[in-house]
mmCIF file of N, CA, C and O in Angstrom:
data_model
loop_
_atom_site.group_PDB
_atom_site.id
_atom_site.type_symbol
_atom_site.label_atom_id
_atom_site.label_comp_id
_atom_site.label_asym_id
_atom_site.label_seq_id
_atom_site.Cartn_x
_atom_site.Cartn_y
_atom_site.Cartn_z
ATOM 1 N N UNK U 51 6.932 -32.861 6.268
ATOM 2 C CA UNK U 51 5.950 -32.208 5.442
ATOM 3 C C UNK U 51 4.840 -33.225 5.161
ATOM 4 O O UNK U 51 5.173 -34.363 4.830
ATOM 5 N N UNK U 52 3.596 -32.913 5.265
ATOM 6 C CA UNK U 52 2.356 -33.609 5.215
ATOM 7 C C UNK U 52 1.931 -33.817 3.789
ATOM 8 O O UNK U 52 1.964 -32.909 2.958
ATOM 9 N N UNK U 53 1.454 -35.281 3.482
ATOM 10 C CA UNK U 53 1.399 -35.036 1.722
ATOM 11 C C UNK U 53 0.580 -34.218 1.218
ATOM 12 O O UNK U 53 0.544 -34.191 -0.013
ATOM 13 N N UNK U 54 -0.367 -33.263 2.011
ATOM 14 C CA UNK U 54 -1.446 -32.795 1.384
ATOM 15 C C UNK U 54 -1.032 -31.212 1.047
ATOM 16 O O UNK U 54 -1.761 -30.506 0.350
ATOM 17 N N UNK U 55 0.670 -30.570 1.829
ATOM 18 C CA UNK U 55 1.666 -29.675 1.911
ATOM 19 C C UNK U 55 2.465 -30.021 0.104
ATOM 20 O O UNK U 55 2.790 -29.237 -0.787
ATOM 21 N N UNK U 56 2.539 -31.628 0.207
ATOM 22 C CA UNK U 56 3.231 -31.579 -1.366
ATOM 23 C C UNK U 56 2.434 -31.510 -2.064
ATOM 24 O O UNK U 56 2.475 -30.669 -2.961
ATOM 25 N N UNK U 57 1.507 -32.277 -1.938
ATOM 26 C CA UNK U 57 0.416 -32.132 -3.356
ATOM 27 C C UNK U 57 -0.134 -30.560 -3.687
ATOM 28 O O UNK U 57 -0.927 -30.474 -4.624
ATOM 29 N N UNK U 58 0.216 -29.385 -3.015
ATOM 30 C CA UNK U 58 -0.356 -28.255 -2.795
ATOM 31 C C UNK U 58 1.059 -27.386 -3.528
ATOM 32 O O UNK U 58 1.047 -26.302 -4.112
ATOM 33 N N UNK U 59 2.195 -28.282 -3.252
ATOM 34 C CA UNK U 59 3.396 -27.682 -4.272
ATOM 35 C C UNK U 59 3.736 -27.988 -5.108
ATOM 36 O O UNK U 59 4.369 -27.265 -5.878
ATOM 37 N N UNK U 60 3.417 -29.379 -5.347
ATOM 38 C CA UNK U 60 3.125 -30.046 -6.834
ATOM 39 C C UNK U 60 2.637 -29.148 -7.971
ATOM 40 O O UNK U 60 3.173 -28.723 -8.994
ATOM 41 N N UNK U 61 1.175 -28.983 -7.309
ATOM 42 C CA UNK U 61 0.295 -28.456 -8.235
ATOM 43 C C UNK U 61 0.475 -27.004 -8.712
ATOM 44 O O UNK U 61 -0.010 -26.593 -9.767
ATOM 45 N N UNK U 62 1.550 -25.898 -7.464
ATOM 46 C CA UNK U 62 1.621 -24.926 -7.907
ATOM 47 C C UNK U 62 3.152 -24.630 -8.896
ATOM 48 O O UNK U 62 3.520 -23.692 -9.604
ATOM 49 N N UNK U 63 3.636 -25.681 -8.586
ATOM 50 C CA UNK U 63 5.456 -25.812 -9.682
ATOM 51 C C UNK U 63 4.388 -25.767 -10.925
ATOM 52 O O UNK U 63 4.316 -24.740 -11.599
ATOM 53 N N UNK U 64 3.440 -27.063 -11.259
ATOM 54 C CA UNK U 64 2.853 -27.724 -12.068
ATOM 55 C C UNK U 64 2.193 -26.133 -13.288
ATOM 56 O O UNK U 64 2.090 -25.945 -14.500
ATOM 57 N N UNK U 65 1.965 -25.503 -12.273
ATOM 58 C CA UNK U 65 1.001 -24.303 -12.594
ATOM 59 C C UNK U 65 1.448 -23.267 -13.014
ATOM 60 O O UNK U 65 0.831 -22.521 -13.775
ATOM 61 N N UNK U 66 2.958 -23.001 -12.440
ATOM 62 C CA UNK U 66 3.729 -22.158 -12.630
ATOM 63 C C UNK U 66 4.376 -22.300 -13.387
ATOM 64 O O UNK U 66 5.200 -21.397 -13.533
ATOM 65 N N UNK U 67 4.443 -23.436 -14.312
ATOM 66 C CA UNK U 67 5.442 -24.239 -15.193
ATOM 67 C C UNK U 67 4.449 -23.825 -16.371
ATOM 68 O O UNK U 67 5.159 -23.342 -17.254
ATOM 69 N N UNK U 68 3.279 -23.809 -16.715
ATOM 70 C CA UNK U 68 2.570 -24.194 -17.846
ATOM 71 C C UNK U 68 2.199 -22.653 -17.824
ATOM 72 O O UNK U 68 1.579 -22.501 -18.876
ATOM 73 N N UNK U 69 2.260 -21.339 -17.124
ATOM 74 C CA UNK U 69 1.897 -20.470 -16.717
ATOM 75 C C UNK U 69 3.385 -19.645 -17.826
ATOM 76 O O UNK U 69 3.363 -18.956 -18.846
ATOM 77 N N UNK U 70 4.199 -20.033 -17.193
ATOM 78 C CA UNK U 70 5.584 -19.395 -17.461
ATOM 79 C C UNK U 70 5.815 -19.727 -19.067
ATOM 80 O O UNK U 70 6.503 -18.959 -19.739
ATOM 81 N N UNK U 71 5.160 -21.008 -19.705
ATOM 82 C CA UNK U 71 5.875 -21.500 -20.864
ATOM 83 C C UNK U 71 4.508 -20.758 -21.682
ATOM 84 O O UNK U 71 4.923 -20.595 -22.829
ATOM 85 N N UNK U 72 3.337 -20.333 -21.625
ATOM 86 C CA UNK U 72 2.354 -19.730 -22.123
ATOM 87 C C UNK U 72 2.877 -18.471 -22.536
ATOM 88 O O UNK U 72 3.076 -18.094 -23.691
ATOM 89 N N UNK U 73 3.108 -17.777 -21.322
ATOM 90 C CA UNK U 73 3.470 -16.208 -21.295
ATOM 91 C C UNK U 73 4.587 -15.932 -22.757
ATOM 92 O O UNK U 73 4.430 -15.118 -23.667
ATOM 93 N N UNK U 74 6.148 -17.322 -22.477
ATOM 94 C CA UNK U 74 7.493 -16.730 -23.122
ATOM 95 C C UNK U 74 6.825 -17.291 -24.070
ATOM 96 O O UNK U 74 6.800 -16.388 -24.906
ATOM 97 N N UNK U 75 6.254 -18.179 -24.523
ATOM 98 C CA UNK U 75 5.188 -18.741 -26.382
ATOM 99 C C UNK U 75 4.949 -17.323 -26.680
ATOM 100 O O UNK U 75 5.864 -16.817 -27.331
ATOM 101 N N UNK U 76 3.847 -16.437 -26.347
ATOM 102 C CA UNK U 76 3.286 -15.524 -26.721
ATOM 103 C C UNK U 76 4.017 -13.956 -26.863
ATOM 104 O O UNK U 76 3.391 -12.910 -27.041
ATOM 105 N N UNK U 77 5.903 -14.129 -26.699
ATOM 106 C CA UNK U 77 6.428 -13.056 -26.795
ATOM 107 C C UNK U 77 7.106 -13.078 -28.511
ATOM 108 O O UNK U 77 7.448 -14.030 -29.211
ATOM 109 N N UNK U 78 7.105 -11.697 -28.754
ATOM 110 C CA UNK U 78 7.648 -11.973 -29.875
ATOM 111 C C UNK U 78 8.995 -11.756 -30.404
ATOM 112 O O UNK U 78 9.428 -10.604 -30.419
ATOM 113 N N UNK U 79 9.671 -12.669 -30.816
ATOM 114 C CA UNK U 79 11.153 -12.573 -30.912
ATOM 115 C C UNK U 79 11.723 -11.399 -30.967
ATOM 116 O O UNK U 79 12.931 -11.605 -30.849
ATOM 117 N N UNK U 80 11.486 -10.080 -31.101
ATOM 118 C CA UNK U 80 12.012 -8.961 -31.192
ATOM 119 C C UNK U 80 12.198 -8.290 -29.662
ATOM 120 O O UNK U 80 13.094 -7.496 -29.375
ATOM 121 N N UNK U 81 11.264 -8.728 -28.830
ATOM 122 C CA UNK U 81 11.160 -8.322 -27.445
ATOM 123 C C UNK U 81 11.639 -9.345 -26.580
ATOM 124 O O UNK U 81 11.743 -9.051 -25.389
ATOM 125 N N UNK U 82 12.070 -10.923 -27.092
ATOM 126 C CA UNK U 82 12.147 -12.055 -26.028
ATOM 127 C C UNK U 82 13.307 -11.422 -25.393
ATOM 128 O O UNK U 82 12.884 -10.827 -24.402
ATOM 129 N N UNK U 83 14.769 -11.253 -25.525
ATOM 130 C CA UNK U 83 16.035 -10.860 -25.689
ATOM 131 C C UNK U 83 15.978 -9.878 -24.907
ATOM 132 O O UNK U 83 16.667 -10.142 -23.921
ATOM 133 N N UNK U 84 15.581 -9.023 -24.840
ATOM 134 C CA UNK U 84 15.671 -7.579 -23.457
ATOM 135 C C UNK U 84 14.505 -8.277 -22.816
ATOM 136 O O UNK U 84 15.025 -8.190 -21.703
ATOM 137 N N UNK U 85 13.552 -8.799 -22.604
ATOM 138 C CA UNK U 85 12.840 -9.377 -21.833
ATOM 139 C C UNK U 85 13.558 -10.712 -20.799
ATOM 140 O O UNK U 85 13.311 -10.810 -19.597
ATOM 141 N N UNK U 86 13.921 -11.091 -21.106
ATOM 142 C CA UNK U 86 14.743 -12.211 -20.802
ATOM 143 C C UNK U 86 15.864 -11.457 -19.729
ATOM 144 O O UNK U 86 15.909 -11.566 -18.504
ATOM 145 N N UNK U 87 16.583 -10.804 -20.470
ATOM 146 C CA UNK U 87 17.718 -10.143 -19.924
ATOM 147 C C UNK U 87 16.965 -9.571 -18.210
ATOM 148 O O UNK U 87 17.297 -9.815 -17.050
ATOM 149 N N UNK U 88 16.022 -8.867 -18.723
ATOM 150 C CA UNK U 88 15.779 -8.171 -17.560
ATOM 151 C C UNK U 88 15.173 -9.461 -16.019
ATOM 152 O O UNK U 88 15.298 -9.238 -14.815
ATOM 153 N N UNK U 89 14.412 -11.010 -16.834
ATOM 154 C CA UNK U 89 14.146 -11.777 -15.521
ATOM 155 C C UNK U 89 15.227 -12.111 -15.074
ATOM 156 O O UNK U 89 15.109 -12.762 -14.036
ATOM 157 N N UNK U 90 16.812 -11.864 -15.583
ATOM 158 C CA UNK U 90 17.506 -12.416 -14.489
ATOM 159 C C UNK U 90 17.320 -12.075 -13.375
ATOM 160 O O UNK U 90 17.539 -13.085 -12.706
ATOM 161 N N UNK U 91 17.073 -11.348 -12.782
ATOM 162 C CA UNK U 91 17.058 -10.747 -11.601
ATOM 163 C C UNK U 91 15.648 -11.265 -10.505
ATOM 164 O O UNK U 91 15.309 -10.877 -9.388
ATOM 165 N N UNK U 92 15.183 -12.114 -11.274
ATOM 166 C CA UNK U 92 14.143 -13.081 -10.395
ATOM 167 C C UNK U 92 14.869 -14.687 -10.212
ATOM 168 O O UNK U 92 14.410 -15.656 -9.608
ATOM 169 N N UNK U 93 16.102 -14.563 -10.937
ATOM 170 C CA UNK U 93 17.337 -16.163 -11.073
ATOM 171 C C UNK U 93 17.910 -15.589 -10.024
ATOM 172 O O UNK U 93 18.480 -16.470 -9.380
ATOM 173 N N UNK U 94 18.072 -14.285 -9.411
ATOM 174 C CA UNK U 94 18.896 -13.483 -8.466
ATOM 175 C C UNK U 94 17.681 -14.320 -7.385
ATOM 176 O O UNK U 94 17.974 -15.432 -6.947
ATOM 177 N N UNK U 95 16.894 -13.941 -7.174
ATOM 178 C CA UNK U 95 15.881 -14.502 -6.614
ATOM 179 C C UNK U 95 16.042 -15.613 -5.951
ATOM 180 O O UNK U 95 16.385 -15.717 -4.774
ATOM 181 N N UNK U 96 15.670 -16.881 -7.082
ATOM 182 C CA UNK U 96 16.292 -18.032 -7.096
ATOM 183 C C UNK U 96 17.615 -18.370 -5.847
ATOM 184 O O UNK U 96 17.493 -18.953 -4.770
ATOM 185 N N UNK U 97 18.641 -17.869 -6.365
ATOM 186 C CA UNK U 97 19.205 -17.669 -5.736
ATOM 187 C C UNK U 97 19.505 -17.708 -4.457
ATOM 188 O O UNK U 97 20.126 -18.611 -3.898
ATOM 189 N N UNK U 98 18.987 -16.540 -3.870
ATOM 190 C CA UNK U 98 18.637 -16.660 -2.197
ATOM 191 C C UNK U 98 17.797 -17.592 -1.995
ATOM 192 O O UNK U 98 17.652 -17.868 -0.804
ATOM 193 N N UNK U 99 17.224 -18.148 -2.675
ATOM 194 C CA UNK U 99 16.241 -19.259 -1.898
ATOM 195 C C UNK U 99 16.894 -20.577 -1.807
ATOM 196 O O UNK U 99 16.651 -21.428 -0.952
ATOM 197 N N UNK U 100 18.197 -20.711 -3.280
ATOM 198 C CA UNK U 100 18.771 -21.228 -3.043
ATOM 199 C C UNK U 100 19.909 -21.683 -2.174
ATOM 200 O O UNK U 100 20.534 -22.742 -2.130
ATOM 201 N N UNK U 101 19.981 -20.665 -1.557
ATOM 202 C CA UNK U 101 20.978 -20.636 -0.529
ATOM 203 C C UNK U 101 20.598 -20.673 0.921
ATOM 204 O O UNK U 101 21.333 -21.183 1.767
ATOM 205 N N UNK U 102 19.782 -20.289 1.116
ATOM 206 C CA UNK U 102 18.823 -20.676 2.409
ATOM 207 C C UNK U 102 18.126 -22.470 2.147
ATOM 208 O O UNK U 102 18.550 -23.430 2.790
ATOM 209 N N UNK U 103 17.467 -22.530 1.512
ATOM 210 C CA UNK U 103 17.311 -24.480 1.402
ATOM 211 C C UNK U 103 18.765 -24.803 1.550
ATOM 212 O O UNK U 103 18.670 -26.018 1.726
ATOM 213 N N UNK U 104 20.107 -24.530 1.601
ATOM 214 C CA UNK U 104 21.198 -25.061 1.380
ATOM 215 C C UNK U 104 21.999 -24.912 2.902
ATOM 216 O O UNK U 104 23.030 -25.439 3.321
ATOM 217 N N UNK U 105 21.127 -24.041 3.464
ATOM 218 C CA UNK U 105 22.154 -24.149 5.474
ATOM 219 C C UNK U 105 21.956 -25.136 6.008
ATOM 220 O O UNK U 105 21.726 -26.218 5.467
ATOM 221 N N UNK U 106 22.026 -24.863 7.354
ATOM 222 C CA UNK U 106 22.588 -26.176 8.170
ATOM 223 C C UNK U 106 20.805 -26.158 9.144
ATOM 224 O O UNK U 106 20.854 -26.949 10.086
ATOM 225 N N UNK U 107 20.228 -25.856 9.097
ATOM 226 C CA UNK U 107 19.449 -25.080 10.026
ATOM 227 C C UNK U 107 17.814 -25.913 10.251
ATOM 228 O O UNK U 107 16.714 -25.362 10.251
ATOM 229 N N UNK U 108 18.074 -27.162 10.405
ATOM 230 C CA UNK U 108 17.240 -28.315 10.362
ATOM 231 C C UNK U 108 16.283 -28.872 8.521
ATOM 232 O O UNK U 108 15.192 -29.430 8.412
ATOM 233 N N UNK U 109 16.906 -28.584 7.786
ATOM 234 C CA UNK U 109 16.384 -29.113 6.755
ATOM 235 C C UNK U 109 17.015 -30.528 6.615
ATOM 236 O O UNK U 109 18.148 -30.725 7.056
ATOM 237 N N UNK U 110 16.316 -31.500 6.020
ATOM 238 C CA UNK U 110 16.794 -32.397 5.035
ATOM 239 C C UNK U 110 17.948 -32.571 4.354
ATOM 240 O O UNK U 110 18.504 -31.500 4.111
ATOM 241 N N UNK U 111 18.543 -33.590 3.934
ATOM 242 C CA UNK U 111 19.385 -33.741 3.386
ATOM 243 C C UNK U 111 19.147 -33.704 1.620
ATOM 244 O O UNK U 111 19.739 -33.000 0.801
ATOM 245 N N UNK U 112 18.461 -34.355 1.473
ATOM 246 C CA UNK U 112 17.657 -34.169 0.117
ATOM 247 C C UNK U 112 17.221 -32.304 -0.428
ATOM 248 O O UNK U 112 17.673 -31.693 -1.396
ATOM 249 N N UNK U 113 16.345 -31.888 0.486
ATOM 250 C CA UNK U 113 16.283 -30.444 0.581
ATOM 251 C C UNK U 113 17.930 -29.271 0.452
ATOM 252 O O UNK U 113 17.924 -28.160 -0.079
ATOM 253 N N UNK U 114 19.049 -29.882 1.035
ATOM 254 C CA UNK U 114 20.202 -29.539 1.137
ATOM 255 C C UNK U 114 20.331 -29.613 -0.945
ATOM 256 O O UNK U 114 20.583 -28.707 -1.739
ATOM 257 N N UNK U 115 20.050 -30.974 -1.161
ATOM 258 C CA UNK U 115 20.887 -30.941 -2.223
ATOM 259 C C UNK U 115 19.965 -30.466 -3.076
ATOM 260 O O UNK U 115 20.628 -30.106 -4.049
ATOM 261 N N UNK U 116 19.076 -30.296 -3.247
ATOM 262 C CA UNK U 116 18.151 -29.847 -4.452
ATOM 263 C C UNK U 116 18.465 -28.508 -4.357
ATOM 264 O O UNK U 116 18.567 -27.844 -5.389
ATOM 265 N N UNK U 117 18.711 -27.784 -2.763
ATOM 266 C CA UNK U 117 19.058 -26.209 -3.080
ATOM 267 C C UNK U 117 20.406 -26.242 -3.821
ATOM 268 O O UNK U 117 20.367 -25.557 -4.843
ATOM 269 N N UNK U 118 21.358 -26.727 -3.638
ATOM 270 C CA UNK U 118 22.743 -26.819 -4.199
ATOM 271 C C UNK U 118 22.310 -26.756 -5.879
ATOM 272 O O UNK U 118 22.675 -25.848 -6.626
ATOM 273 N N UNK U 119 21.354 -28.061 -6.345
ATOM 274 C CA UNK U 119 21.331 -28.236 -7.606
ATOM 275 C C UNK U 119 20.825 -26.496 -8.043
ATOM 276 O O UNK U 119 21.524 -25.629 -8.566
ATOM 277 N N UNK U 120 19.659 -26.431 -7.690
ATOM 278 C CA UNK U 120 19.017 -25.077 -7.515
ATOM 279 C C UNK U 120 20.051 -23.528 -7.965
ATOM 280 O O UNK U 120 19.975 -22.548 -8.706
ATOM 281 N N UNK U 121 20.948 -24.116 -6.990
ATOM 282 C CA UNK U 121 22.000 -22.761 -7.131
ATOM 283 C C UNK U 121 22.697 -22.955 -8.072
ATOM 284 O O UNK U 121 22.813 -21.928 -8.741
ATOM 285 N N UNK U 122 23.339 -23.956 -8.541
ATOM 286 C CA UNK U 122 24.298 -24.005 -9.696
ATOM 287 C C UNK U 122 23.260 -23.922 -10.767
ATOM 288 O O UNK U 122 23.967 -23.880 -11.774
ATOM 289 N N UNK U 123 22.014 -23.871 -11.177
ATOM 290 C CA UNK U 123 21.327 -23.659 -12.535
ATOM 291 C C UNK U 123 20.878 -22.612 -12.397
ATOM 292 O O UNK U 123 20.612 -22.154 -13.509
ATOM 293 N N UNK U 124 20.458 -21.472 -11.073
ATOM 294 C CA UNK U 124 20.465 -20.703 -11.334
ATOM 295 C C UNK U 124 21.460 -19.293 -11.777
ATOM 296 O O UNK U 124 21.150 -18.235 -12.324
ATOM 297 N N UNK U 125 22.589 -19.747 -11.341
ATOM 298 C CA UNK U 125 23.692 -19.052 -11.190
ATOM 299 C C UNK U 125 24.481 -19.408 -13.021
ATOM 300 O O UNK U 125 25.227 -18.594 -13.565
ATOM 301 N N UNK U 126 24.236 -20.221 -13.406
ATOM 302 C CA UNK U 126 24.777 -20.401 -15.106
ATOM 303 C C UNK U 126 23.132 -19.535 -15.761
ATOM 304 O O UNK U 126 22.977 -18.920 -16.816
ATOM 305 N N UNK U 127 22.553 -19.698 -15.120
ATOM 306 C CA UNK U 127 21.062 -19.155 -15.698
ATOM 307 C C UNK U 127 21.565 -17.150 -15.741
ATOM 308 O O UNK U 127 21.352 -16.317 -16.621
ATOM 309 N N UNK U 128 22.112 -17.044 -14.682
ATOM 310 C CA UNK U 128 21.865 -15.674 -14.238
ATOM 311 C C UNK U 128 23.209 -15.107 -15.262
ATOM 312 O O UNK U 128 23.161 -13.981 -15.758
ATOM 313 N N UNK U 129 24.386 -16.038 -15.494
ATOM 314 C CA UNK U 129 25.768 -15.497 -15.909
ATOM 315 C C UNK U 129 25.715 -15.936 -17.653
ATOM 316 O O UNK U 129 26.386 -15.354 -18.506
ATOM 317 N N UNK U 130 24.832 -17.005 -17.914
ATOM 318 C CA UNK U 130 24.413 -16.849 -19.302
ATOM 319 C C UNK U 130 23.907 -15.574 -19.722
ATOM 320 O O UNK U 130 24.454 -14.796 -20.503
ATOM 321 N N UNK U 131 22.659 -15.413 -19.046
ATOM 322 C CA UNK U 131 21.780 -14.369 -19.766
ATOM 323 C C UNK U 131 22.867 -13.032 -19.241
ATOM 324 O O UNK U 131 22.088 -12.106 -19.465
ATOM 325 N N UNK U 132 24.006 -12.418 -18.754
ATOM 326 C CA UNK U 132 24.407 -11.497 -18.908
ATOM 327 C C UNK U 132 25.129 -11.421 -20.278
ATOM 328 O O UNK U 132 24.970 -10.519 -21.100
ATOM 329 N N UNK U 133 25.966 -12.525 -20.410
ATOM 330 C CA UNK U 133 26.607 -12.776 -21.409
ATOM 331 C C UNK U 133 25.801 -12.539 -22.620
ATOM 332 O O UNK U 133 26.331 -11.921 -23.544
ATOM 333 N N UNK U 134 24.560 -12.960 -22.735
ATOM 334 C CA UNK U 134 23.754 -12.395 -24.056
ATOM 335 C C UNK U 134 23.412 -11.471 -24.157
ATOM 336 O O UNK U 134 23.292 -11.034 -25.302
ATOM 337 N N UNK U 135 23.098 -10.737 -23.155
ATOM 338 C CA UNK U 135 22.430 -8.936 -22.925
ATOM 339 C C UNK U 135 24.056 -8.168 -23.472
ATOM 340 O O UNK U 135 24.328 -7.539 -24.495
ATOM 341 N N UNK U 136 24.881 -8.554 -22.307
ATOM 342 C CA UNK U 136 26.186 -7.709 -23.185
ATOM 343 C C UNK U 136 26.579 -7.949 -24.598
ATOM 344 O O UNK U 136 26.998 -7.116 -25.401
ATOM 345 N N UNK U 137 26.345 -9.421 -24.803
ATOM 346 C CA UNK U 137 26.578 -9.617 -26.528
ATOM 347 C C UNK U 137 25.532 -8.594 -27.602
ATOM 348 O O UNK U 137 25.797 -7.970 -28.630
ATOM 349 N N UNK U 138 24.838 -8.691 -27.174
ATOM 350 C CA UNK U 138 23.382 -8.335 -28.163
ATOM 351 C C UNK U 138 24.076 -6.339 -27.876
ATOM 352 O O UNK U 138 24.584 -5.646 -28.757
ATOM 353 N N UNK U 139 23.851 -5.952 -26.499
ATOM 354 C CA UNK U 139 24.340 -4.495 -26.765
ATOM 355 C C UNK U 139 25.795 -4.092 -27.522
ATOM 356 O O UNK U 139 25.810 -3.038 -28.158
ATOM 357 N N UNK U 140 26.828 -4.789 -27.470
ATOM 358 C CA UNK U 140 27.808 -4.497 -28.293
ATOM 359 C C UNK U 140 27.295 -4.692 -30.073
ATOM 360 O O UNK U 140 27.872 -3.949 -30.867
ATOM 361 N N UNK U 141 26.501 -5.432 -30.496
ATOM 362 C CA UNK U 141 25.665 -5.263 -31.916
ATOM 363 C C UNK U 141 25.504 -3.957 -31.724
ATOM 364 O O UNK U 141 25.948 -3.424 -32.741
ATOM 365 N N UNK U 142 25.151 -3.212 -31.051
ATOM 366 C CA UNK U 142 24.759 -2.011 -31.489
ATOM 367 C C UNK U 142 25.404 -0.499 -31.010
ATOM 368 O O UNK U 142 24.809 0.578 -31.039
ATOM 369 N N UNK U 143 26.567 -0.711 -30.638
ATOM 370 C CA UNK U 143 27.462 0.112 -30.559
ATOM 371 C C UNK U 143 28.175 0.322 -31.339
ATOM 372 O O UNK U 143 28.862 -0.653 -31.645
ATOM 373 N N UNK U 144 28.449 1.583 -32.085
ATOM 374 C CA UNK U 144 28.996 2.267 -33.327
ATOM 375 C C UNK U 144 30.671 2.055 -32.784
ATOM 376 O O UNK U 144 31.387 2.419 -31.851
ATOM 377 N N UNK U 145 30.765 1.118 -34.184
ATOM 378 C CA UNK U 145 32.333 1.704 -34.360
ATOM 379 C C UNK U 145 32.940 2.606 -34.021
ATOM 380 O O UNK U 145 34.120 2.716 -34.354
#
């Protein structure tokens, strides 16, 4: 990869990072919680990407392991937030 390929993914993690932490600032605690619940499914996402950076299929070794890291945070990411969506809906199921 050519540095002018990283500096071009740098800047968009960089972007996507300050992008993402703007948006969840500006939600309001009553909506974060079913909002949340519902991006797992972009950690699903995650996911496959994590698992493809993670084959055999001429990547890096470094690339190998960052998908690995990748998959295990997204995968506690994806099995947390069920665990809170089901917690939060049993609050509101009648005796």
């Amino acid at each position: 990869m050519s540095s002018e390929a990283l500096i071009i993914l740098i800047y968009i993690l960089v972007l996507a990072s300050f992008l993402g932490f703007e948006l969840i600032a500006k939600v309001p605690p009553t909506l974060h919680t079913p909002l949340m619940s519902g991006s797992n499914a972009i950690s699903g996402i995650t996911i496959v990407g994590a698992l493809l950076a993670c084959n055999e299929m001429g990547y890096s070794t470094l690339s190998k392991w960052l998908g690995m890291i990748a998959l295990v945070l997204a995968t506690i990411n994806v099995v947390g937030g069920y665990t809170v969506t089901d917690r939060m809906l049993k609050m509101f199921k009648k005796k």
